[in-house]
mmCIF file of N, CA, C and O in Angstrom:
data_model
loop_
_atom_site.group_PDB
_atom_site.id
_atom_site.type_symbol
_atom_site.label_atom_id
_atom_site.label_comp_id
_atom_site.label_asym_id
_atom_site.label_seq_id
_atom_site.Cartn_x
_atom_site.Cartn_y
_atom_site.Cartn_z
ATOM 1 N N PHE Q 339 0.841 -1.165 0.000
ATOM 2 C CA PHE Q 339 0.000 0.000 0.000
ATOM 3 C C PHE Q 339 0.893 1.237 0.000
ATOM 4 O O PHE Q 339 1.755 1.374 0.871
ATOM 5 N N ALA Q 340 0.675 2.133 -0.918
ATOM 6 C CA ALA Q 340 1.384 3.414 -0.917
ATOM 7 C C ALA Q 340 0.807 4.296 0.193
ATOM 8 O O ALA Q 340 -0.311 4.062 0.663
ATOM 9 N N PRO Q 341 1.547 5.319 0.631
ATOM 10 C CA PRO Q 341 1.026 6.202 1.679
ATOM 11 C C PRO Q 341 -0.353 6.753 1.314
ATOM 12 O O PRO Q 341 -0.582 7.185 0.188
ATOM 13 N N GLY Q 342 -1.282 6.706 2.271
ATOM 14 C CA GLY Q 342 -2.630 7.240 2.078
ATOM 15 C C GLY Q 342 -3.600 6.309 1.377
ATOM 16 O O GLY Q 342 -4.795 6.596 1.337
ATOM 17 N N VAL Q 343 -3.138 5.198 0.829
ATOM 18 C CA VAL Q 343 -4.024 4.274 0.109
ATOM 19 C C VAL Q 343 -4.968 3.594 1.094
ATOM 20 O O VAL Q 343 -4.589 3.198 2.188
ATOM 21 N N VAL Q 344 -6.235 3.456 0.649
ATOM 22 C CA VAL Q 344 -7.274 2.834 1.465
ATOM 23 C C VAL Q 344 -7.832 1.621 0.733
ATOM 24 O O VAL Q 344 -8.141 1.691 -0.456
ATOM 25 N N ALA Q 345 -7.968 0.512 1.448
ATOM 26 C CA ALA Q 345 -8.748 -0.629 0.958
ATOM 27 C C ALA Q 345 -10.142 -0.377 1.519
ATOM 28 O O ALA Q 345 -10.343 -0.405 2.740
ATOM 29 N N PRO Q 346 -11.134 -0.080 0.647
ATOM 30 C CA PRO Q 346 -12.446 0.352 1.124
ATOM 31 C C PRO Q 346 -13.185 -0.734 1.913
ATOM 32 O O PRO Q 346 -12.803 -1.907 1.902
ATOM 33 N N ALA Q 347 -14.264 -0.315 2.557
ATOM 34 C CA ALA Q 347 -15.058 -1.206 3.405
ATOM 35 C C ALA Q 347 -15.447 -2.478 2.657
ATOM 36 O O ALA Q 347 -15.954 -2.428 1.544
ATOM 37 N N HIS Q 348 -15.168 -3.609 3.314
ATOM 38 C CA HIS Q 348 -15.468 -4.911 2.732
ATOM 39 C C HIS Q 348 -15.572 -5.950 3.838
ATOM 40 O O HIS Q 348 -15.325 -5.653 5.004
ATOM 41 N N LYS Q 349 -15.973 -7.171 3.450
ATOM 42 C CA LYS Q 349 -16.043 -8.280 4.401
ATOM 43 C C LYS Q 349 -15.665 -9.564 3.693
ATOM 44 O O LYS Q 349 -15.578 -9.608 2.457
ATOM 45 N N HIS Q 350 -15.423 -10.609 4.481
ATOM 46 C CA HIS Q 350 -15.025 -11.908 3.958
ATOM 47 C C HIS Q 350 -15.941 -12.991 4.527
ATOM 48 O O HIS Q 350 -16.430 -12.849 5.656
ATOM 49 N N PRO Q 351 -16.139 -14.098 3.794
ATOM 50 C CA PRO Q 351 -17.010 -15.176 4.278
ATOM 51 C C PRO Q 351 -16.289 -16.116 5.249
ATOM 52 O O PRO Q 351 -16.600 -17.298 5.331
ATOM 53 N N GLY Q 352 -15.328 -15.606 5.967
ATOM 54 C CA GLY Q 352 -14.566 -16.382 6.943
ATOM 55 C C GLY Q 352 -13.579 -15.470 7.645
ATOM 56 O O GLY Q 352 -13.572 -14.256 7.434
ATOM 57 N N GLU Q 353 -12.744 -16.043 8.483
ATOM 58 C CA GLU Q 353 -11.787 -15.272 9.260
ATOM 59 C C GLU Q 353 -10.611 -14.794 8.412
ATOM 60 O O GLU Q 353 -10.247 -15.434 7.432
ATOM 61 N N GLU Q 354 -10.047 -13.669 8.846
ATOM 62 C CA GLU Q 354 -8.822 -13.135 8.230
ATOM 63 C C GLU Q 354 -7.815 -12.901 9.347
ATOM 64 O O GLU Q 354 -8.148 -12.318 10.381
ATOM 65 N N ILE Q 355 -6.603 -13.371 9.133
ATOM 66 C CA ILE Q 355 -5.513 -13.116 10.065
ATOM 67 C C ILE Q 355 -4.496 -12.254 9.320
ATOM 68 O O ILE Q 355 -3.991 -12.658 8.273
ATOM 69 N N VAL Q 356 -4.241 -11.065 9.839
ATOM 70 C CA VAL Q 356 -3.361 -10.097 9.185
ATOM 71 C C VAL Q 356 -2.039 -10.020 9.935
ATOM 72 O O VAL Q 356 -2.028 -9.829 11.154
ATOM 73 N N TYR Q 357 -0.937 -10.149 9.217
ATOM 74 C CA TYR Q 357 0.403 -9.961 9.767
ATOM 75 C C TYR Q 357 1.013 -8.758 9.061
ATOM 76 O O TYR Q 357 1.148 -8.759 7.824
ATOM 77 N N ALA Q 358 1.351 -7.713 9.812
ATOM 78 C CA ALA Q 358 1.938 -6.505 9.225
ATOM 79 C C ALA Q 358 3.418 -6.750 8.931
ATOM 80 O O ALA Q 358 4.183 -7.119 9.825
ATOM 81 N N ILE Q 359 3.799 -6.562 7.677
ATOM 82 C CA ILE Q 359 5.179 -6.776 7.251
ATOM 83 C C ILE Q 359 5.998 -5.485 7.364
ATOM 84 O O ILE Q 359 7.139 -5.499 7.812
ATOM 85 N N GLU Q 360 5.397 -4.371 6.929
ATOM 86 C CA GLU Q 360 6.087 -3.078 7.020
ATOM 87 C C GLU Q 360 5.080 -1.949 7.049
ATOM 88 O O GLU Q 360 3.928 -2.119 6.649
ATOM 89 N N GLY Q 361 5.515 -0.793 7.531
ATOM 90 C CA GLY Q 361 4.683 0.405 7.527
ATOM 91 C C GLY Q 361 3.721 0.474 8.710
ATOM 92 O O GLY Q 361 3.806 -0.301 9.659
ATOM 93 N N LEU Q 362 2.785 1.429 8.617
ATOM 94 C CA LEU Q 362 1.740 1.638 9.622
ATOM 95 C C LEU Q 362 0.391 1.580 8.937
ATOM 96 O O LEU Q 362 0.123 2.364 8.018
ATOM 97 N N MET Q 363 -0.463 0.674 9.377
ATOM 98 C CA MET Q 363 -1.788 0.519 8.776
ATOM 99 C C MET Q 363 -2.855 0.664 9.848
ATOM 100 O O MET Q 363 -2.748 0.067 10.918
ATOM 101 N N GLU Q 364 -3.861 1.465 9.540
ATOM 102 C CA GLU Q 364 -4.980 1.655 10.461
ATOM 103 C C GLU Q 364 -6.151 0.819 9.968
ATOM 104 O O GLU Q 364 -6.610 0.988 8.840
ATOM 105 N N TYR Q 365 -6.620 -0.072 10.838
ATOM 106 C CA TYR Q 365 -7.758 -0.927 10.528
ATOM 107 C C TYR Q 365 -8.969 -0.419 11.283
ATOM 108 O O TYR Q 365 -8.889 -0.141 12.479
ATOM 109 N N ARG Q 366 -10.065 -0.290 10.567
ATOM 110 C CA ARG Q 366 -11.338 0.100 11.180
ATOM 111 C C ARG Q 366 -12.294 -1.073 11.012
ATOM 112 O O ARG Q 366 -12.712 -1.380 9.899
ATOM 113 N N LEU Q 367 -12.600 -1.727 12.123
ATOM 114 C CA LEU Q 367 -13.522 -2.849 12.142
ATOM 115 C C LEU Q 367 -14.842 -2.382 12.714
ATOM 116 O O LEU Q 367 -14.869 -1.663 13.727
ATOM 117 N N GLN Q 368 -15.924 -2.783 12.073
ATOM 118 C CA GLN Q 368 -17.261 -2.378 12.490
ATOM 119 C C GLN Q 368 -17.473 -2.672 13.983
ATOM 120 O O GLN Q 368 -17.205 -3.779 14.458
ATOM 121 N N GLY Q 369 -17.911 -1.636 14.710
ATOM 122 C CA GLY Q 369 -18.230 -1.790 16.112
ATOM 123 C C GLY Q 369 -17.047 -1.792 17.058
ATOM 124 O O GLY Q 369 -17.203 -2.060 18.249
ATOM 125 N N ARG Q 370 -15.842 -1.483 16.552
ATOM 126 C CA ARG Q 370 -14.646 -1.467 17.398
ATOM 127 C C ARG Q 370 -13.864 -0.181 17.173
ATOM 128 O O ARG Q 370 -13.945 0.415 16.110
ATOM 129 N N PRO Q 371 -13.042 0.211 18.151
ATOM 130 C CA PRO Q 371 -12.163 1.364 17.926
ATOM 131 C C PRO Q 371 -11.110 1.018 16.862
ATOM 132 O O PRO Q 371 -10.768 -0.157 16.683
ATOM 133 N N ALA Q 372 -10.602 2.024 16.179
ATOM 134 C CA ALA Q 372 -9.558 1.814 15.165
ATOM 135 C C ALA Q 372 -8.319 1.207 15.819
ATOM 136 O O ALA Q 372 -8.013 1.487 16.979
ATOM 137 N N VAL Q 373 -7.621 0.368 15.039
ATOM 138 C CA VAL Q 373 -6.400 -0.287 15.499
ATOM 139 C C VAL Q 373 -5.292 0.028 14.505
ATOM 140 O O VAL Q 373 -5.494 -0.094 13.297
ATOM 141 N N THR Q 374 -4.123 0.448 15.002
ATOM 142 C CA THR Q 374 -2.979 0.705 14.131
ATOM 143 C C THR Q 374 -1.958 -0.410 14.309
ATOM 144 O O THR Q 374 -1.549 -0.692 15.435
ATOM 145 N N LEU Q 375 -1.596 -1.051 13.195
ATOM 146 C CA LEU Q 375 -0.597 -2.119 13.224
ATOM 147 C C LEU Q 375 0.706 -1.631 12.633
ATOM 148 O O LEU Q 375 0.711 -0.915 11.634
ATOM 149 N N LYS Q 376 1.813 -2.048 13.251
ATOM 150 C CA LYS Q 376 3.141 -1.799 12.703
ATOM 151 C C LYS Q 376 3.782 -3.154 12.437
ATOM 152 O O LYS Q 376 3.268 -4.196 12.875
ATOM 153 N N ALA Q 377 4.907 -3.158 11.753
ATOM 154 C CA ALA Q 377 5.590 -4.395 11.376
ATOM 155 C C ALA Q 377 5.725 -5.344 12.563
ATOM 156 O O ALA Q 377 6.100 -4.936 13.657
ATOM 157 N N GLY Q 378 5.361 -6.613 12.316
ATOM 158 C CA GLY Q 378 5.470 -7.651 13.327
ATOM 159 C C GLY Q 378 4.210 -7.880 14.144
ATOM 160 O O GLY Q 378 4.126 -8.841 14.891
ATOM 161 N N GLU Q 379 3.215 -7.016 13.992
ATOM 162 C CA GLU Q 379 1.977 -7.164 14.760
ATOM 163 C C GLU Q 379 0.930 -7.925 13.951
ATOM 164 O O GLU Q 379 0.981 -7.970 12.719
ATOM 165 N N VAL Q 380 -0.035 -8.509 14.675
ATOM 166 C CA VAL Q 380 -1.052 -9.368 14.073
ATOM 167 C C VAL Q 380 -2.439 -8.887 14.483
ATOM 168 O O VAL Q 380 -2.634 -8.413 15.598
ATOM 169 N N LEU Q 381 -3.400 -9.036 13.569
ATOM 170 C CA LEU Q 381 -4.795 -8.693 13.846
ATOM 171 C C LEU Q 381 -5.683 -9.821 13.354
ATOM 172 O O LEU Q 381 -5.508 -10.310 12.237
ATOM 173 N N PHE Q 382 -6.642 -10.231 14.172
ATOM 174 C CA PHE Q 382 -7.635 -11.236 13.794
ATOM 175 C C PHE Q 382 -8.935 -10.517 13.466
ATOM 176 O O PHE Q 382 -9.417 -9.710 14.267
ATOM 177 N N ILE Q 383 -9.493 -10.801 12.282
ATOM 178 C CA ILE Q 383 -10.755 -10.195 11.867
ATOM 179 C C ILE Q 383 -11.782 -11.318 11.731
ATOM 180 O O ILE Q 383 -11.642 -12.198 10.873
ATOM 181 N N PRO Q 384 -12.819 -11.317 12.588
ATOM 182 C CA PRO Q 384 -13.816 -12.385 12.545
ATOM 183 C C PRO Q 384 -14.604 -12.413 11.227
ATOM 184 O O PRO Q 384 -14.748 -11.383 10.545
ATOM 185 N N ALA Q 385 -15.119 -13.570 10.897
ATOM 186 C CA ALA Q 385 -15.914 -13.764 9.676
ATOM 187 C C ALA Q 385 -17.054 -12.753 9.599
ATOM 188 O O ALA Q 385 -17.733 -12.487 10.603
ATOM 189 N N GLY Q 386 -17.247 -12.174 8.410
ATOM 190 C CA GLY Q 386 -18.360 -11.267 8.160
ATOM 191 C C GLY Q 386 -18.213 -9.871 8.731
ATOM 192 O O GLY Q 386 -19.092 -9.040 8.549
ATOM 193 N N THR Q 387 -17.110 -9.575 9.401
ATOM 194 C CA THR Q 387 -16.909 -8.245 9.992
ATOM 195 C C THR Q 387 -16.544 -7.243 8.901
ATOM 196 O O THR Q 387 -15.574 -7.436 8.172
ATOM 197 N N ILE Q 388 -17.333 -6.184 8.802
ATOM 198 C CA ILE Q 388 -17.037 -5.130 7.833
ATOM 199 C C ILE Q 388 -15.809 -4.362 8.334
ATOM 200 O O ILE Q 388 -15.745 -3.986 9.507
ATOM 201 N N HIS Q 389 -14.847 -4.156 7.427
ATOM 202 C CA HIS Q 389 -13.617 -3.466 7.818
ATOM 203 C C HIS Q 389 -12.985 -2.762 6.624
ATOM 204 O O HIS Q 389 -13.330 -3.037 5.480
ATOM 205 N N GLU Q 390 -12.094 -1.833 6.929
ATOM 206 C CA GLU Q 390 -11.291 -1.155 5.924
ATOM 207 C C GLU Q 390 -9.926 -0.900 6.520
ATOM 208 O O GLU Q 390 -9.747 -0.946 7.738
ATOM 209 N N VAL Q 391 -8.960 -0.665 5.638
ATOM 210 C CA VAL Q 391 -7.592 -0.419 6.109
ATOM 211 C C VAL Q 391 -6.989 0.721 5.310
ATOM 212 O O VAL Q 391 -7.253 0.867 4.120
ATOM 213 N N LYS Q 392 -6.187 1.544 6.004
ATOM 214 C CA LYS Q 392 -5.523 2.678 5.364
ATOM 215 C C LYS Q 392 -4.063 2.702 5.787
ATOM 216 O O LYS Q 392 -3.750 2.470 6.957
ATOM 217 N N ASN Q 393 -3.186 2.982 4.833
ATOM 218 C CA ASN Q 393 -1.775 3.194 5.151
ATOM 219 C C ASN Q 393 -1.669 4.596 5.740
ATOM 220 O O ASN Q 393 -1.832 5.589 5.032
ATOM 221 N N VAL Q 394 -1.391 4.673 7.040
ATOM 222 C CA VAL Q 394 -1.297 5.964 7.716
ATOM 223 C C VAL Q 394 0.153 6.396 7.945
ATOM 224 O O VAL Q 394 0.401 7.423 8.578
ATOM 225 N N GLY Q 395 1.087 5.634 7.411
ATOM 226 C CA GLY Q 395 2.502 5.972 7.543
ATOM 227 C C GLY Q 395 2.992 6.828 6.393
ATOM 228 O O GLY Q 395 2.256 7.108 5.442
ATOM 229 N N SER Q 396 4.264 7.215 6.446
ATOM 230 C CA SER Q 396 4.846 8.053 5.398
ATOM 231 C C SER Q 396 5.502 7.237 4.287
ATOM 232 O O SER Q 396 5.852 7.768 3.242
ATOM 233 N N GLY Q 397 5.661 5.937 4.507
ATOM 234 C CA GLY Q 397 6.243 5.057 3.486
ATOM 235 C C GLY Q 397 5.255 3.970 3.104
ATOM 236 O O GLY Q 397 4.104 3.968 3.545
ATOM 237 N N ASN Q 398 5.704 3.044 2.278
ATOM 238 C CA ASN Q 398 4.843 1.942 1.875
ATOM 239 C C ASN Q 398 4.513 1.054 3.071
ATOM 240 O O ASN Q 398 5.265 0.986 4.037
ATOM 241 N N ALA Q 399 3.372 0.367 2.973
ATOM 242 C CA ALA Q 399 2.960 -0.593 3.993
ATOM 243 C C ALA Q 399 2.649 -1.906 3.288
ATOM 244 O O ALA Q 399 2.252 -1.920 2.118
ATOM 245 N N ALA Q 400 2.857 -3.011 3.995
ATOM 246 C CA ALA Q 400 2.569 -4.328 3.414
ATOM 247 C C ALA Q 400 2.069 -5.252 4.516
ATOM 248 O O ALA Q 400 2.449 -5.125 5.681
ATOM 249 N N GLU Q 401 1.212 -6.172 4.118
ATOM 250 C CA GLU Q 401 0.670 -7.156 5.041
ATOM 251 C C GLU Q 401 0.650 -8.521 4.377
ATOM 252 O O GLU Q 401 0.671 -8.627 3.153
ATOM 253 N N LEU Q 402 0.616 -9.543 5.201
ATOM 254 C CA LEU Q 402 0.383 -10.904 4.741
ATOM 255 C C LEU Q 402 -0.938 -11.302 5.371
ATOM 256 O O LEU Q 402 -1.061 -11.314 6.601
ATOM 257 N N ALA Q 403 -1.939 -11.582 4.547
ATOM 258 C CA ALA Q 403 -3.261 -11.952 5.052
ATOM 259 C C ALA Q 403 -3.524 -13.424 4.764
ATOM 260 O O ALA Q 403 -3.284 -13.895 3.655
ATOM 261 N N THR Q 404 -4.004 -14.117 5.788
ATOM 262 C CA THR Q 404 -4.404 -15.513 5.642
ATOM 263 C C THR Q 404 -5.906 -15.569 5.876
ATOM 264 O O THR Q 404 -6.417 -14.983 6.838
ATOM 265 N N TYR Q 405 -6.605 -16.258 4.984
ATOM 266 C CA TYR Q 405 -8.053 -16.350 5.057
ATOM 267 C C TYR Q 405 -8.471 -17.792 5.284
ATOM 268 O O TYR Q 405 -7.965 -18.703 4.643
ATOM 269 N N VAL Q 406 -9.429 -17.977 6.187
ATOM 270 C CA VAL Q 406 -10.059 -19.274 6.394
ATOM 271 C C VAL Q 406 -11.525 -19.039 6.050
ATOM 272 O O VAL Q 406 -12.288 -18.508 6.869
ATOM 273 N N VAL Q 407 -11.886 -19.357 4.795
ATOM 274 C CA VAL Q 407 -13.203 -18.986 4.276
ATOM 275 C C VAL Q 407 -13.967 -20.201 3.749
ATOM 276 O O VAL Q 407 -13.393 -21.253 3.488
ATOM 277 N N GLU Q 408 -15.266 -19.983 3.574
ATOM 278 C CA GLU Q 408 -16.116 -21.023 3.035
ATOM 279 C C GLU Q 408 -15.803 -21.239 1.551
ATOM 280 O O GLU Q 408 -15.728 -20.285 0.783
ATOM 281 N N LYS Q 409 -15.625 -22.477 1.174
ATOM 282 C CA LYS Q 409 -15.315 -22.829 -0.203
ATOM 283 C C LYS Q 409 -16.482 -22.428 -1.114
ATOM 284 O O LYS Q 409 -17.646 -22.599 -0.767
ATOM 285 N N GLY Q 410 -16.123 -21.868 -2.289
ATOM 286 C CA GLY Q 410 -17.128 -21.513 -3.283
ATOM 287 C C GLY Q 410 -17.743 -20.139 -3.126
ATOM 288 O O GLY Q 410 -18.529 -19.720 -3.958
ATOM 289 N N LYS Q 411 -17.398 -19.418 -2.068
ATOM 290 C CA LYS Q 411 -17.917 -18.063 -1.878
ATOM 291 C C LYS Q 411 -16.846 -17.065 -2.302
ATOM 292 O O LYS Q 411 -15.661 -17.357 -2.225
ATOM 293 N N PRO Q 412 -17.264 -15.854 -2.742
ATOM 294 C CA PRO Q 412 -16.275 -14.845 -3.130
ATOM 295 C C PRO Q 412 -15.408 -14.461 -1.933
ATOM 296 O O PRO Q 412 -15.914 -14.351 -0.808
ATOM 297 N N LEU Q 413 -14.124 -14.255 -2.163
ATOM 298 C CA LEU Q 413 -13.211 -13.914 -1.070
ATOM 299 C C LEU Q 413 -13.530 -12.558 -0.458
ATOM 300 O O LEU Q 413 -13.450 -12.378 0.744
ATOM 301 N N VAL Q 414 -13.920 -11.588 -1.295
ATOM 302 C CA VAL Q 414 -14.165 -10.231 -0.831
ATOM 303 C C VAL Q 414 -15.533 -9.758 -1.333
ATOM 304 O O VAL Q 414 -15.859 -9.947 -2.505
ATOM 305 N N THR Q 415 -16.292 -9.123 -0.435
ATOM 306 C CA THR Q 415 -17.535 -8.462 -0.804
ATOM 307 C C THR Q 415 -17.418 -7.008 -0.364
ATOM 308 O O THR Q 415 -17.244 -6.727 0.830
ATOM 309 N N LEU Q 416 -17.469 -6.072 -1.335
ATOM 310 C CA LEU Q 416 -17.406 -4.645 -1.008
ATOM 311 C C LEU Q 416 -18.716 -4.236 -0.346
ATOM 312 O O LEU Q 416 -19.779 -4.740 -0.687
ATOM 313 N N VAL Q 417 -18.619 -3.283 0.593
ATOM 314 C CA VAL Q 417 -19.781 -2.807 1.351
ATOM 315 C C VAL Q 417 -19.835 -1.301 1.246
ATOM 316 O O VAL Q 417 -18.800 -0.629 1.328
ATOM 317 N N LYS Q 418 -21.022 -0.741 1.051
ATOM 318 C CA LYS Q 418 -21.170 0.717 0.988
ATOM 319 C C LYS Q 418 -21.238 1.312 2.357
ATOM 320 O O LYS Q 418 -21.616 0.745 3.303
#
């Protein structure tokens, strides 16, 4: 993610485990306070939770996401 880039509100049909590789990313999960992850930190996002992420740092940010989802369903559903 380049500085300021946002992955818009979306959800997944299963759990997402996020591992921050570099940079600073702010995650906004529905019904929770915002969480900022830096390199080496992990975030668990429960199935169906609407969320978005923004690179809030001055450099690039990267994550490794692992999904445990229902087979045959779309990985990502955008939400307005």
